[in-house]
Amino acid sequence: MSTERWRAARIEEIAAAPPANEPSYWLEWTKDPGYASRWHSVREHFGIEAFGVNACEAAAGEELVVPHDESSFGGQEELYAVVRGRARFVCDGEEAELGPGGLLYVPPHVQRAGTALETP
């Protein structure tokens, strides 16, 4: 039986962990110098080892998800959840708009990107 206690946190309380906290880390994917400051390393914060989880926040027009696929990053699947505001995702050229409570599943080989449509 685990002696670890459960923990709670708010997204805005969780900072980016190295190397994602450095703007230079994101240069391969985005020209937005503020992207690193909007990234939240949820997995590292809670010490989660079974799966990856991160959060990103943005104002209207800012990037939420940098353009990428997961083929060269271990082939992981991704699930995006919109908590506040609205977002537009582009997956292999097709658009999907989501609001609060919206979920988007993306397999590893699909090129994806996301942009905030409104500022929460």
Short mmCIF file of C-alpha atoms in Angstrom, two decimals:
data_model
loop_
_atom_site.label_atom_id
_atom_site.label_comp_id
_atom_site.label_asym_id
_atom_site.label_seq_id
_atom_site.Cartn_x
_atom_site.Cartn_y
_atom_site.Cartn_z
CA MET A 1 0.00 0.00 0.00
CA SER A 2 1.34 3.41 -0.95
CA THR A 3 2.10 5.85 1.82
CA GLU A 4 1.99 8.78 -0.65
CA ARG A 5 -0.77 11.22 0.03
CA TRP A 6 -2.90 12.72 -2.69
CA ARG A 7 -2.14 16.27 -3.75
CA ALA A 8 -4.07 19.03 -5.46
CA ALA A 9 -2.86 22.06 -7.43
CA ARG A 10 -4.12 24.75 -9.74
CA ILE A 11 -2.59 24.87 -13.23
CA GLU A 12 -1.32 28.41 -12.77
CA GLU A 13 0.64 27.30 -9.66
CA ILE A 14 2.69 24.80 -11.67
CA ALA A 15 5.83 26.09 -13.37
CA ALA A 16 7.63 24.64 -16.37
CA ALA A 17 10.39 22.18 -15.45
CA PRO A 18 13.79 22.26 -17.16
CA PRO A 19 14.41 22.22 -20.08
CA ALA A 20 10.87 23.39 -21.01
CA ASN A 21 11.27 26.49 -18.82
CA GLU A 22 13.91 27.89 -21.17
CA PRO A 23 12.69 29.88 -24.20
CA SER A 24 15.55 28.38 -26.25
CA TYR A 25 14.06 24.88 -25.79
CA TRP A 26 11.03 25.90 -27.87
CA LEU A 27 12.93 27.59 -30.75
CA GLU A 28 12.68 24.47 -32.94
CA TRP A 29 8.87 24.69 -32.86
CA THR A 30 7.82 28.30 -32.23
CA LYS A 31 9.01 31.86 -32.67
CA ASP A 32 6.92 32.97 -29.66
CA PRO A 33 9.42 34.00 -26.94
CA GLY A 34 6.70 33.84 -24.28
CA TYR A 35 5.70 30.22 -24.94
CA ALA A 36 7.90 28.78 -22.15
CA SER A 37 6.27 31.05 -19.57
CA ARG A 38 2.82 29.64 -20.44
CA TRP A 39 3.89 25.98 -20.19
CA HIS A 40 3.12 23.98 -17.03
CA SER A 41 4.98 20.71 -16.33
CA VAL A 42 2.18 18.84 -14.55
CA ARG A 43 3.84 15.40 -14.70
CA GLU A 44 7.00 16.65 -13.00
CA HIS A 45 5.06 18.66 -10.42
CA PHE A 46 3.17 15.59 -9.18
CA GLY A 47 5.95 13.06 -9.88
CA ILE A 48 3.77 11.09 -12.31
CA GLU A 49 5.66 8.22 -13.96
CA ALA A 50 2.94 6.24 -15.78
CA PHE A 51 1.97 8.87 -18.35
CA GLY A 52 2.83 12.38 -19.55
CA VAL A 53 0.69 15.39 -18.77
CA ASN A 54 1.32 19.08 -19.34
CA ALA A 55 -0.77 22.23 -19.53
CA CYS A 56 -0.44 25.38 -21.59
CA GLU A 57 -2.40 28.60 -21.40
CA ALA A 58 -2.63 31.40 -23.94
CA ALA A 59 -4.47 34.58 -24.82
CA ALA A 60 -6.50 34.83 -28.01
CA GLY A 61 -4.25 34.35 -31.04
CA GLU A 62 -1.35 32.78 -29.11
CA GLU A 63 -0.04 29.25 -29.66
CA LEU A 64 -1.28 26.56 -27.29
CA VAL A 65 0.26 23.58 -29.07
CA VAL A 66 3.36 24.04 -31.20
CA PRO A 67 3.24 22.33 -34.62
CA HIS A 68 4.57 18.78 -34.23
CA ASP A 69 3.86 15.08 -34.39
CA GLU A 70 4.94 12.47 -31.85
CA SER A 71 6.59 9.99 -34.24
CA SER A 72 10.12 10.90 -33.13
CA PHE A 73 9.14 11.44 -29.47
CA GLY A 74 8.41 7.82 -28.60
CA GLY A 75 5.24 7.52 -30.66
CA GLN A 76 2.93 8.59 -27.86
CA GLU A 77 -0.73 9.38 -28.28
CA GLU A 78 -1.97 12.74 -26.99
CA LEU A 79 -5.24 13.91 -25.50
CA TYR A 80 -5.92 17.64 -25.40
CA ALA A 81 -8.51 19.05 -23.00
CA VAL A 82 -9.80 22.61 -23.08
CA VAL A 83 -10.41 23.79 -19.52
CA ARG A 84 -11.20 27.48 -20.13
CA GLY A 85 -11.80 29.57 -23.23
CA ARG A 86 -11.87 28.20 -26.78
CA ALA A 87 -9.16 26.71 -28.97
CA ARG A 88 -8.66 25.79 -32.62
CA PHE A 89 -6.58 22.72 -33.38
CA VAL A 90 -5.29 21.81 -36.83
CA CYS A 91 -4.65 18.08 -37.29
CA ASP A 92 -3.13 17.08 -40.64
CA GLY A 93 -4.72 20.19 -42.15
CA GLU A 94 -8.21 19.66 -40.71
CA GLU A 95 -9.58 22.08 -38.11
CA ALA A 96 -11.37 21.27 -34.86
CA GLU A 97 -12.66 23.96 -32.48
CA LEU A 98 -13.18 23.11 -28.83
CA GLY A 99 -14.63 24.94 -25.85
CA PRO A 100 -14.58 24.19 -22.11
CA GLY A 101 -14.85 20.46 -21.53
CA GLY A 102 -13.82 19.64 -25.10
CA LEU A 103 -11.41 16.76 -25.70
CA LEU A 104 -9.28 15.98 -28.75
CA TYR A 105 -7.44 12.66 -29.21
CA VAL A 106 -4.48 12.68 -31.62
CA PRO A 107 -2.49 9.57 -32.68
CA PRO A 108 1.32 9.84 -32.86
CA HIS A 109 1.71 10.24 -36.66
CA VAL A 110 -0.72 13.18 -37.00
CA GLN A 111 0.79 16.65 -37.37
CA ARG A 112 -0.98 18.93 -34.89
CA ALA A 113 -1.00 22.54 -33.68
CA GLY A 114 -3.33 24.59 -31.50
CA THR A 115 -4.19 28.27 -31.07
CA ALA A 116 -6.29 30.03 -28.43
CA LEU A 117 -9.43 31.62 -29.89
CA GLU A 118 -10.33 33.64 -26.81
CA THR A 119 -8.67 34.83 -23.65
CA PRO A 120 -10.16 33.17 -20.58
#
